[in-house]
Short mmCIF file of C-alpha atoms in Angstrom, two decimals:
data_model
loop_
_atom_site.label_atom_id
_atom_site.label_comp_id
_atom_site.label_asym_id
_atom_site.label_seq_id
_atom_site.Cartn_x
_atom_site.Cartn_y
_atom_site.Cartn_z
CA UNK A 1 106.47 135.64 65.60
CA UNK A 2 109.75 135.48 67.62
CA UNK A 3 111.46 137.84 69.79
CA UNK A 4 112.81 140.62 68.44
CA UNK A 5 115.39 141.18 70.56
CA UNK A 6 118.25 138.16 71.67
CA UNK A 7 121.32 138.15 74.51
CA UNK A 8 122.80 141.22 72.50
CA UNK A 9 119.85 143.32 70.75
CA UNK A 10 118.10 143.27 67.56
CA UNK A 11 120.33 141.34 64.69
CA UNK A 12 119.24 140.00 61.18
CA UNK A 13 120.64 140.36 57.92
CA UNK A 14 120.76 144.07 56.70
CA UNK A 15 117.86 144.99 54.82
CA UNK A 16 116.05 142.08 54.63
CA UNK A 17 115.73 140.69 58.90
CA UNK A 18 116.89 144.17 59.83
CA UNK A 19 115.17 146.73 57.87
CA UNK A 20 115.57 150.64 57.72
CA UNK A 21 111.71 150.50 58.74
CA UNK A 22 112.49 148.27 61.77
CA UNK A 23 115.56 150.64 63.36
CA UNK A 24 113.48 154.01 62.93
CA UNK A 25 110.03 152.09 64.86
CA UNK A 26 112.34 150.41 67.16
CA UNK A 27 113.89 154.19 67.77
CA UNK A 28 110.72 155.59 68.35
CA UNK A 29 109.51 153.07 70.82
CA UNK A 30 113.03 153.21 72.88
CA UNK A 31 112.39 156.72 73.13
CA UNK A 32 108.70 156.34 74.27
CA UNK A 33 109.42 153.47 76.79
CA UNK A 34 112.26 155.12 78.37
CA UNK A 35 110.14 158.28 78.62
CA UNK A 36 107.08 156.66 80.20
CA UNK A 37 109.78 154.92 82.25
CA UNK A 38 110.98 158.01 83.48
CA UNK A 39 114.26 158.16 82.08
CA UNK A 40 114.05 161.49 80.90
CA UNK A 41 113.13 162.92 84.13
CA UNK A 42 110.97 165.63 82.56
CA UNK A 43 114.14 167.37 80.90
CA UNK A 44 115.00 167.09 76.80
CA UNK A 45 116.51 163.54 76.21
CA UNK A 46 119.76 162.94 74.66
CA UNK A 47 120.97 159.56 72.97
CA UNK A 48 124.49 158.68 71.83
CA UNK A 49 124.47 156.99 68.02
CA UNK A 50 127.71 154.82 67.41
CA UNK A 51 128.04 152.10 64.62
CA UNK A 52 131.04 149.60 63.21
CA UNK A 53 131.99 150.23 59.48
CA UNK A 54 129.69 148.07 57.68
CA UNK A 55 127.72 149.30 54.83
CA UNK A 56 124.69 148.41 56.02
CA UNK A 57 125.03 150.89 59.00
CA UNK A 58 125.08 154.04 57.14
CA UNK A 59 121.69 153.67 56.28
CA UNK A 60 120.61 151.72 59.89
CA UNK A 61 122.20 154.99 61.39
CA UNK A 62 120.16 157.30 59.44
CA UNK A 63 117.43 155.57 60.28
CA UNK A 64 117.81 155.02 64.41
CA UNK A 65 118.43 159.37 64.12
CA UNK A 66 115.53 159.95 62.05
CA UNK A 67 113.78 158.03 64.50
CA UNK A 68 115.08 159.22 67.57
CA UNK A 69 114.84 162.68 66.47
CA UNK A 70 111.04 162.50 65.29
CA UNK A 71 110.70 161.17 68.93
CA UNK A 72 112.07 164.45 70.40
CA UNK A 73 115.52 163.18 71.65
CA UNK A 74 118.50 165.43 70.51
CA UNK A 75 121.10 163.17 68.91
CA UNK A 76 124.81 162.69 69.32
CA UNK A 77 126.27 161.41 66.23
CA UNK A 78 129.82 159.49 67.20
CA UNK A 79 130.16 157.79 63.74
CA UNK A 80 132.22 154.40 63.59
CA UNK A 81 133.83 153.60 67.52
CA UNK A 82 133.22 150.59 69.54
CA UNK A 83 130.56 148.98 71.61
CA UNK A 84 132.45 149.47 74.51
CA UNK A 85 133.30 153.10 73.45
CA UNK A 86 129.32 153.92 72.90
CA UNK A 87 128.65 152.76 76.27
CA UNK A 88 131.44 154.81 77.63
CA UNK A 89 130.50 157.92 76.11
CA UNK A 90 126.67 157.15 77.21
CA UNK A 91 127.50 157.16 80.55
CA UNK A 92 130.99 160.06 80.70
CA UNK A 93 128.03 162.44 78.76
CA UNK A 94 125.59 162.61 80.39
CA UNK A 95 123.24 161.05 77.94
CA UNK A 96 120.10 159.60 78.64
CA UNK A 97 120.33 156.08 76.45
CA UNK A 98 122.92 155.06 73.70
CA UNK A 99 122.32 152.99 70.53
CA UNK A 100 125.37 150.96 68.90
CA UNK A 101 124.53 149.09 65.31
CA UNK A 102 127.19 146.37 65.06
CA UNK A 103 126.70 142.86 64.42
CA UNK A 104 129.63 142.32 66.32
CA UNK A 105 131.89 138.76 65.30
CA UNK A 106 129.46 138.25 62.51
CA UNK A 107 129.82 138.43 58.59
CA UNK A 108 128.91 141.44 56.71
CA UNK A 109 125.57 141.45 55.64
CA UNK A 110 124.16 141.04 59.02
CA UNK A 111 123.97 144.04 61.49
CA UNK A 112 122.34 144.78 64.78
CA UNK A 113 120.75 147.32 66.99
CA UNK A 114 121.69 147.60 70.71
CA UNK A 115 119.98 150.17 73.18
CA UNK A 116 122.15 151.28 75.96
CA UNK A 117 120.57 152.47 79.59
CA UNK A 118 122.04 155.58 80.99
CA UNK A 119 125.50 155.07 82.20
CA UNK A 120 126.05 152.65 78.95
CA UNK A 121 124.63 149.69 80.76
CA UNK A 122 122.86 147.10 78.93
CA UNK A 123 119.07 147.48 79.34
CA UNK A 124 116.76 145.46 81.37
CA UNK A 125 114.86 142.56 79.49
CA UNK A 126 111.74 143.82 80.61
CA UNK A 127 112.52 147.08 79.19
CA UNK A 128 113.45 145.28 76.25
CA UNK A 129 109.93 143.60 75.71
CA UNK A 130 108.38 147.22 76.42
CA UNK A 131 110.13 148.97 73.57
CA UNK A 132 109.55 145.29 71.52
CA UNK A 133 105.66 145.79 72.30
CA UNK A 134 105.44 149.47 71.78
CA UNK A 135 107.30 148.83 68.30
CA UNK A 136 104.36 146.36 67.06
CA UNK A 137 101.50 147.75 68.66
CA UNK A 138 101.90 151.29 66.79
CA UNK A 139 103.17 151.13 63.40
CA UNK A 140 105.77 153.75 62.25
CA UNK A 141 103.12 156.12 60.28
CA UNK A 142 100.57 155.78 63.05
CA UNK A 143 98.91 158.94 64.63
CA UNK A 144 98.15 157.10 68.05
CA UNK A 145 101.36 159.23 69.53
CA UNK A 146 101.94 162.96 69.47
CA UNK A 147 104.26 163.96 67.44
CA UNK A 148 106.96 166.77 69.27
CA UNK A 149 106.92 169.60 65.95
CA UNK A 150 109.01 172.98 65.98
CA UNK A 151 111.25 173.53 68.52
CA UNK A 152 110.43 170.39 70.26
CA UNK A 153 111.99 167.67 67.49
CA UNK A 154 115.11 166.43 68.31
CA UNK A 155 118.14 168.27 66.73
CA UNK A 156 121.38 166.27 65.55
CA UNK A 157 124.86 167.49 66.35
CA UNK A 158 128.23 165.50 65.22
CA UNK A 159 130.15 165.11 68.30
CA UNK A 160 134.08 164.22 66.72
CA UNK A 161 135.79 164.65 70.35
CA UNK A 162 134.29 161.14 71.06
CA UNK A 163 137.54 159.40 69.27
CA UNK A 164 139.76 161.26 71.34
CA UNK A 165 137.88 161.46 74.46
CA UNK A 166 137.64 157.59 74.34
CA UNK A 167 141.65 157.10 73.97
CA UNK A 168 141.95 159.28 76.39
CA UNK A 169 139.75 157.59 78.80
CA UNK A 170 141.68 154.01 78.05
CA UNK A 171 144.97 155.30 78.48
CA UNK A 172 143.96 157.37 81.95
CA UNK A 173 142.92 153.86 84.00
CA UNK A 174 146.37 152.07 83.16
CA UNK A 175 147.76 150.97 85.84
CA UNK A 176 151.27 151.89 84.06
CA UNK A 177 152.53 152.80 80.51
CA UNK A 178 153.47 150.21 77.81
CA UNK A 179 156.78 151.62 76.85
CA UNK A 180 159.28 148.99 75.39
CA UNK A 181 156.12 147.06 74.51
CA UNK A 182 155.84 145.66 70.61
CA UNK A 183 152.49 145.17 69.39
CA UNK A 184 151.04 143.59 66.32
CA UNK A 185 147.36 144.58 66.24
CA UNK A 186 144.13 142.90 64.12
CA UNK A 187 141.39 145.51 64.29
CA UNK A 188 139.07 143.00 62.55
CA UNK A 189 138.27 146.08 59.32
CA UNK A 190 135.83 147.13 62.31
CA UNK A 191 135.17 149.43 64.71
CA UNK A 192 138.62 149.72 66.60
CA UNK A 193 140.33 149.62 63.51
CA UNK A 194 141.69 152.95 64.27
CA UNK A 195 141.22 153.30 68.00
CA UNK A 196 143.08 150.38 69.07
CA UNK A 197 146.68 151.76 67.51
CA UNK A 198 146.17 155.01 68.47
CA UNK A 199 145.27 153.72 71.85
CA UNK A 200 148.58 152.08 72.22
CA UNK A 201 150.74 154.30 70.14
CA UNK A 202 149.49 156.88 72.99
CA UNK A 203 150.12 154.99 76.03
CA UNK A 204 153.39 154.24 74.80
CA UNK A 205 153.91 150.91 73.02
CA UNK A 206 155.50 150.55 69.62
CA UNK A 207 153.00 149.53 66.72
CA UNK A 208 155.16 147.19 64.66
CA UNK A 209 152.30 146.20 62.29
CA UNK A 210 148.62 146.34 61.82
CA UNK A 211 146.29 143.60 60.12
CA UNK A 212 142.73 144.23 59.20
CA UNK A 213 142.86 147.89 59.38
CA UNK A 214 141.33 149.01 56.54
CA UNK A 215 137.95 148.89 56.57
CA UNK A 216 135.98 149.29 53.47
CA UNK A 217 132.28 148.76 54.97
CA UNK A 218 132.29 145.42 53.34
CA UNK A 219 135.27 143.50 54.52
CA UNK A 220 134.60 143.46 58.38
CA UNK A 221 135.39 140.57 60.18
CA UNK A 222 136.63 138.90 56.45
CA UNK A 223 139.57 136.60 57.38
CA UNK A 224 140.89 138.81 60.24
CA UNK A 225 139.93 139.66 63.86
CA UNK A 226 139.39 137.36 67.13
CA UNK A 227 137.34 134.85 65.00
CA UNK A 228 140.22 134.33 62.47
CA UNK A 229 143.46 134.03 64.43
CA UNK A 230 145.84 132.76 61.46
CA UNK A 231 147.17 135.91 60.00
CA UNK A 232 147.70 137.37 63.11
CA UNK A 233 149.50 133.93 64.78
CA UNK A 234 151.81 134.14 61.29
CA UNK A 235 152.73 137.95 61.69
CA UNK A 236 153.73 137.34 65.66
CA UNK A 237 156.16 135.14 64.39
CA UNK A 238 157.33 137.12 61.50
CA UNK A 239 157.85 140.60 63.88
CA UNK A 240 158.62 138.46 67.03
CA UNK A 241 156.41 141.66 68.97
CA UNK A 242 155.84 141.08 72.55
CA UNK A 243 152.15 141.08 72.09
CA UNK A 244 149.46 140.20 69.25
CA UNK A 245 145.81 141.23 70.04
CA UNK A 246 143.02 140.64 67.53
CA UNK A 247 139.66 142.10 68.05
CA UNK A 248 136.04 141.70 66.86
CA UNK A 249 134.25 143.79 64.71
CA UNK A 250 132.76 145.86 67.35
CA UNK A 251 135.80 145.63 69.43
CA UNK A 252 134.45 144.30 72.79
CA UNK A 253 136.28 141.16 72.52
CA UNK A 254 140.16 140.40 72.94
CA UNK A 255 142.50 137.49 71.66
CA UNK A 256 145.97 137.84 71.96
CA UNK A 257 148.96 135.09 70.39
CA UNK A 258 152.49 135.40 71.99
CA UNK A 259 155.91 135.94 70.32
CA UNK A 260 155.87 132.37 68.42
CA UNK A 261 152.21 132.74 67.56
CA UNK A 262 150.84 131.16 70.22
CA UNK A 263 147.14 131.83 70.41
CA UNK A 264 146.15 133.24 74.52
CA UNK A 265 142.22 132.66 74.96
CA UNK A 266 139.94 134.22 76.97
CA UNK A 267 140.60 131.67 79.71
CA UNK A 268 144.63 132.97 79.73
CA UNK A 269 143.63 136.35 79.71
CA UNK A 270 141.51 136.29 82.41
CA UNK A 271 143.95 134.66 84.54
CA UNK A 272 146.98 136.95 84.01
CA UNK A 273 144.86 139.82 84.83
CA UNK A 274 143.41 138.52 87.77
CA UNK A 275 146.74 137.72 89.44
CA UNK A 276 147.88 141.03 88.50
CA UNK A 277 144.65 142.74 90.27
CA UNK A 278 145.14 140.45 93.12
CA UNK A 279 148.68 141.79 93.71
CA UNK A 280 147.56 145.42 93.41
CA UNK A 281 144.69 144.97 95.82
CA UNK A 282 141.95 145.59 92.54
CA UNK A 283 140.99 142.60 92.16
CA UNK A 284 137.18 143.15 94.69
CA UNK A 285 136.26 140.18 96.82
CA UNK A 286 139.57 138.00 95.45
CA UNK A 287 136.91 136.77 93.21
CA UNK A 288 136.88 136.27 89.49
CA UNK A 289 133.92 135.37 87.70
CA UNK A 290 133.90 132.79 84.80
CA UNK A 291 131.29 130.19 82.85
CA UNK A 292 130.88 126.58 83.17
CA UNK A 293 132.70 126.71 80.07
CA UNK A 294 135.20 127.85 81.26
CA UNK A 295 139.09 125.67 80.81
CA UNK A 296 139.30 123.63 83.81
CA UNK A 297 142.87 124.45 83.53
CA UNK A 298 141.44 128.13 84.52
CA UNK A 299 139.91 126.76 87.42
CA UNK A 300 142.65 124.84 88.65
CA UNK A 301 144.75 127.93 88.06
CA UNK A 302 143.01 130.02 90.45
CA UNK A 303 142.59 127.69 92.69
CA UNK A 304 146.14 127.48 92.91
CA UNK A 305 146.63 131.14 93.05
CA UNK A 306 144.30 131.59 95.80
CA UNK A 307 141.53 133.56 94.09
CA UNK A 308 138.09 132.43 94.49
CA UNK A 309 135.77 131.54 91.11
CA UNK A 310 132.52 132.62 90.50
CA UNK A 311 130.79 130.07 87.14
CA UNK A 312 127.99 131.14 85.35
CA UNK A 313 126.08 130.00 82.40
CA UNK A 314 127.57 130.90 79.34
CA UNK A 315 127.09 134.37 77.95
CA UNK A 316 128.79 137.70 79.11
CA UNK A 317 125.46 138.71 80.18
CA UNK A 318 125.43 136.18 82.91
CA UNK A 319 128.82 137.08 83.48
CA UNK A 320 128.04 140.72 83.95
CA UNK A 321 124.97 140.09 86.02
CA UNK A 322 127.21 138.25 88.62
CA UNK A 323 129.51 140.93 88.61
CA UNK A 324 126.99 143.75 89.10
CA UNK A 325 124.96 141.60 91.81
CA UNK A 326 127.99 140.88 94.24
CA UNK A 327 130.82 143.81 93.51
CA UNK A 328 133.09 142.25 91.73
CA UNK A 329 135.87 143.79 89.09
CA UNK A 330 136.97 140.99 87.01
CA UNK A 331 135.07 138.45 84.44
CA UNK A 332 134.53 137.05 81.04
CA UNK A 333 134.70 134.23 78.44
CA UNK A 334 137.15 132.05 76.70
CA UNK A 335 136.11 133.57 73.37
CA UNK A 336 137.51 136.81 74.74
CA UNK A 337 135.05 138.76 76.37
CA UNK A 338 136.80 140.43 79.37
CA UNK A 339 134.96 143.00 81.61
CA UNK A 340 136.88 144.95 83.65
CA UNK A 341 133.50 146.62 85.66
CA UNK A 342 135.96 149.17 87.58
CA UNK A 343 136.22 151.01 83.87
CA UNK A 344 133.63 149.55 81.46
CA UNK A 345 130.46 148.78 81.46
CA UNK A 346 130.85 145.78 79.00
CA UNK A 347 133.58 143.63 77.46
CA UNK A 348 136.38 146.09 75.97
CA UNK A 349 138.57 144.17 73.68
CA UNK A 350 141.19 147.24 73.53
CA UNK A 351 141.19 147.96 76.84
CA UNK A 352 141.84 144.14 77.56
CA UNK A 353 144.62 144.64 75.44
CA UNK A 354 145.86 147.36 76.99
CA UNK A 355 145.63 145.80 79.93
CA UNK A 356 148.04 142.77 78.66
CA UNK A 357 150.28 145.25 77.53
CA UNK A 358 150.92 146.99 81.25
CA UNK A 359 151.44 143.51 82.48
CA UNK A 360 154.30 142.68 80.14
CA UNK A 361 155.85 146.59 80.60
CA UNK A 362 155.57 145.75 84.51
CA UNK A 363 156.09 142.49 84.55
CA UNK A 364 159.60 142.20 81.86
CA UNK A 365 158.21 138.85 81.66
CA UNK A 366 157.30 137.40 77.77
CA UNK A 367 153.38 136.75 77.32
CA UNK A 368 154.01 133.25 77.27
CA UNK A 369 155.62 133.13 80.62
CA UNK A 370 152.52 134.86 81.80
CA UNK A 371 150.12 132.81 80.22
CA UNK A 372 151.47 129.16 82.18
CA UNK A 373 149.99 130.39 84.91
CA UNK A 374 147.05 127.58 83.59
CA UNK A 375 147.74 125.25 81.59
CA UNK A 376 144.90 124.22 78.94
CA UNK A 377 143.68 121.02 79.13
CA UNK A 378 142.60 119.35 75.95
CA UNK A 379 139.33 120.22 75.55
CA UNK A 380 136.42 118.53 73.14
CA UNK A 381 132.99 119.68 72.01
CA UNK A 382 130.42 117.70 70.07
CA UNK A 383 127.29 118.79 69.08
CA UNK A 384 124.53 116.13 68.68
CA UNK A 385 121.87 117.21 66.79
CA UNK A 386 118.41 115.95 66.38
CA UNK A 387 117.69 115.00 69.66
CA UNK A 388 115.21 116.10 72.47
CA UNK A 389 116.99 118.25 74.56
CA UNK A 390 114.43 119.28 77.10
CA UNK A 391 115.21 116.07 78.60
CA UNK A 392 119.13 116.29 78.91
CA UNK A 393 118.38 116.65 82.74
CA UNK A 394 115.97 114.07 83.56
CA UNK A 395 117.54 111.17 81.87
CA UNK A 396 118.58 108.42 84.44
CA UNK A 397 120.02 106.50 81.62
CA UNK A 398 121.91 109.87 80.76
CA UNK A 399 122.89 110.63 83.86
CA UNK A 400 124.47 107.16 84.36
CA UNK A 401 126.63 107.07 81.52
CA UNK A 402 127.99 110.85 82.72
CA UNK A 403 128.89 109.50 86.48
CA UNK A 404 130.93 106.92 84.38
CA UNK A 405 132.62 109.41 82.41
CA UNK A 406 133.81 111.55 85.51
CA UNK A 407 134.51 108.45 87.54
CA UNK A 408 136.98 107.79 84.24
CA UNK A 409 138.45 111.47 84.30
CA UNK A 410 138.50 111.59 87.93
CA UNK A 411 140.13 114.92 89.14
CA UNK A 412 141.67 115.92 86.41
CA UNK A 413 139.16 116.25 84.14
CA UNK A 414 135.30 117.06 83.57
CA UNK A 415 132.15 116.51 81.54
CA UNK A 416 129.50 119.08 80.33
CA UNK A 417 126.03 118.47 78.67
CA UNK A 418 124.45 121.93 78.06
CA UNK A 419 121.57 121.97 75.63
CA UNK A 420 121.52 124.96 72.90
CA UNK A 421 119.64 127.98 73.35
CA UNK A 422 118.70 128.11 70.16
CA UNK A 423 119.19 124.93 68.08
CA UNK A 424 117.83 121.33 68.60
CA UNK A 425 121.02 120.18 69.97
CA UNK A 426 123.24 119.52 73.19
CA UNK A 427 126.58 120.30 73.52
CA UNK A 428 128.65 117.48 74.62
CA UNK A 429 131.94 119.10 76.30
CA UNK A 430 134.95 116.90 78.08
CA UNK A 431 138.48 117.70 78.83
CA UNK A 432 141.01 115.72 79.86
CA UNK A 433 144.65 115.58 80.87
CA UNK A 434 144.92 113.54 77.90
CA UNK A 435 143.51 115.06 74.18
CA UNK A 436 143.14 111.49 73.37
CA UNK A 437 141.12 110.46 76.30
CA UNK A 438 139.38 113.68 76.11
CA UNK A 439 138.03 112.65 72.06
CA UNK A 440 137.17 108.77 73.28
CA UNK A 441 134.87 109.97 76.11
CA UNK A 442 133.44 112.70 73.85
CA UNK A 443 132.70 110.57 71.40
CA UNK A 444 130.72 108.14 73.96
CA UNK A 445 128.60 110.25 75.59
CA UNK A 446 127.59 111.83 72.33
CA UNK A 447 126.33 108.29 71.49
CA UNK A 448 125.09 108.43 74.60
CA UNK A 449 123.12 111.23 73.84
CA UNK A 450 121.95 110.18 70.55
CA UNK A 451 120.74 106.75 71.81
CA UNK A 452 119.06 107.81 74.87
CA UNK A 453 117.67 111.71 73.61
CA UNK A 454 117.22 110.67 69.93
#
């Protein structure tokens, strides 16, 4: 049997993967862990319960409370908000854990169950494997733990002020206000569906128009948000707004497109914000932190801007991990995962926004002016499937056809062989000056790959 838990919790399709059974055991054994692991600290534990809009997590939440509340931990309901907004309120009450059930980017059907340490950070994988253990060594009806009965069972209390105290939190670390600003916003049908206008509203910007804010429970993520840029790329140019931002379904991810419907990645993002720290003396270490996957057109950017680049391995776990380890403020992904550690504790695709927005008010500079501070180089990923890829690093034949690939690209561009976490494949990455040359060396190392790996 696998692993329960993967980079970002416990996820499965809804009542069938991800049972009710499976979120009230996994409840209880979060609450024994942490306990034995002396997060309670001998006082009455409190958790923070968040979820996203799907269907599925009206009956995953009444499950994780039941759970947590036959444990002995007194419950803070904060209905639908986002990730980053659970792990906010986590840490701003107090509370000893959170728990957010979101699948996140995904479709519908599929949900997920994330624990949250005190202070809303991500727990430790160790921790993880406890609470995984725990959950199948004692089944849910088992009598090998005491159960807490009268006074001592956890009580459940609605807590409504999270919305508010949430916006108000966003709008309070803005480095300045977003009047003037005109925003198109994609909540995604999810989480931030209603946060993310009010957010801006508040701090000042003009909502022209909102896309995927309507969530029904079953249309999350359904041709809208960060994952589906299209609607939002033909509304930018419809309103002409200043700034388009489209989030995930659990909100801890940000695109944005520009007045003509230009999409601006992760990559862009990342890079207006970090000269904009840089100038205001924010920006820790003059370091941002990035993956390997990463634009080199990012990484030439900084360079150029004289701000020092920290690459990890892909994930915004690794990401984080670098940026808790060493101090530093700024980090992410191209897919739009930006963590700004001075006021989250994970990516926070509204704030991000936000963010974007202050930079324009400040700035009276157009998005797109903003964004050429890199310029994206044609970039091309293959995925060869079928083929060993324990062995993508010990192939001399391998190896020889990728020192002939970079000798080709020479400065201005670069290759990438990662093998999948989780499929039998290896990504084949190249970009180039030229999209052209970029597809023809692609294309030859994933024969490469293929001949030599197959």
């Amino acid at each position: 049997m696998g692993r329960l838990f993967g980079t970002d919790g416990v996820r499965g399709v809804a009542n069938e993967g991800l049972t009710a059974e499976l979120a009230l055991g996994l409840s209880v054994a979060a609450a024994h862990v942490l306990g034995e692991a002396g997060a309670f600290d001998g006082h009455r534990p409190v958790a923070v319960v968040g979820r996203d809009p799907r269907a599925s997590g009206e009956f995953l939440e009444a499950a994780v409370i039941a759970g947590l509340a036959s444990a002995g931990v007194d419950v803070l309901r904060v209905g639908v908000l986002p990730t980053p907004a659970v792990a906010y309120l986590t840490g701003a009450l107090g509370a000893d854990f959170g728990v957010m059930l979101s699948a996140s980017h995904n479709a519908m059907p599929d949900n997920g169950i994330k624990f949250l340490a005190r202070g809303g950070h991500k727990l430790d994988d160790r921790i993880e494997d406890a609470i995984e253990a725990h959950y199948r060594t004692y089944s849910v009806g088992s009598d090998e733990w005491k159960r807490p009965t009268g006074a001592a069972v956890g009580r459940v209390r609605e807590y409504t002020e999270g919305f508010d105290k949430y916006v108000a939190h966003l709008i309070g670390v803005l480095p300045n206000r977003l009047d003037g600003i005109r925003v198109v916003i994609d909540g995604a049908h999810g989480a931030a569906a209603y946060v993310a206008p009010e957010a801006f509203a508040r701090a000042g910007a003009e909502v022209v128009h909102t896309l995927g804010a309507e969530p029904t429970g079953l249309n999350i993520n359904d041709g809208v948000g960060s994952t589906h840029l299209d609607r939002l790329r033909t509304t930018m140019r419809e309103y002409r707004a200043d700034l388009g931002i489209a989030l995930d379904g659990d909100a801890d991810r940000c695109l944005a497109a520009d007045a003509d419907g230009n999409e601006v990645d992760g990559d862009q993002i990342i890079a207006i914000l970090a000269v904009a720290m840089k100038e205001a003396g924010t920006l820790r270490r003059n370091t941002a932190v990035a993956t390997v996957m990463s634009n080199l057109g990012f990484k030439l950017a900084m360079e150029r801007e004289g701000i020092e680049l920290v690459e990890t391995a892909v994930g915004d776990r690794y990401v984080l991990e670098a940026m808790k380890e060493h101090g530093f403020a700024l980090g992410g992904e191209q897919s739009g995962h930006v963590i700004l550690l001075d006021h989250a504790t994970t990516g926070d695709g509204t704030l991000t926004g936000l963010m974007l927005g202050a930079r324009l008010a400040a700035t009276k500079q157009p998005l797109a002016d903003l964004a050429a501070v890199m310029t994206r180089l044609p970039q091309v990923l293959i995925n060869v499937k079928g083929v060993d890829k324990s062995r993508v690093k010990t192939s001399t034949e391998l190896a020889a056809a990728v020192a002939e690939a970079e000798a080709e690209l020479g400065a201005t561009g670069r290759v990438l062989l990662r093998p999948s976490g989780t499929e039998p494949l290896v990504r084949v990455m190249v970009e180039a000056a030229d999209e052209v040359q970029a597809k023809a060396v692609a294309d030859r190392l994933a024969e490469a790959v293929r001949t030599h790996l197959g």
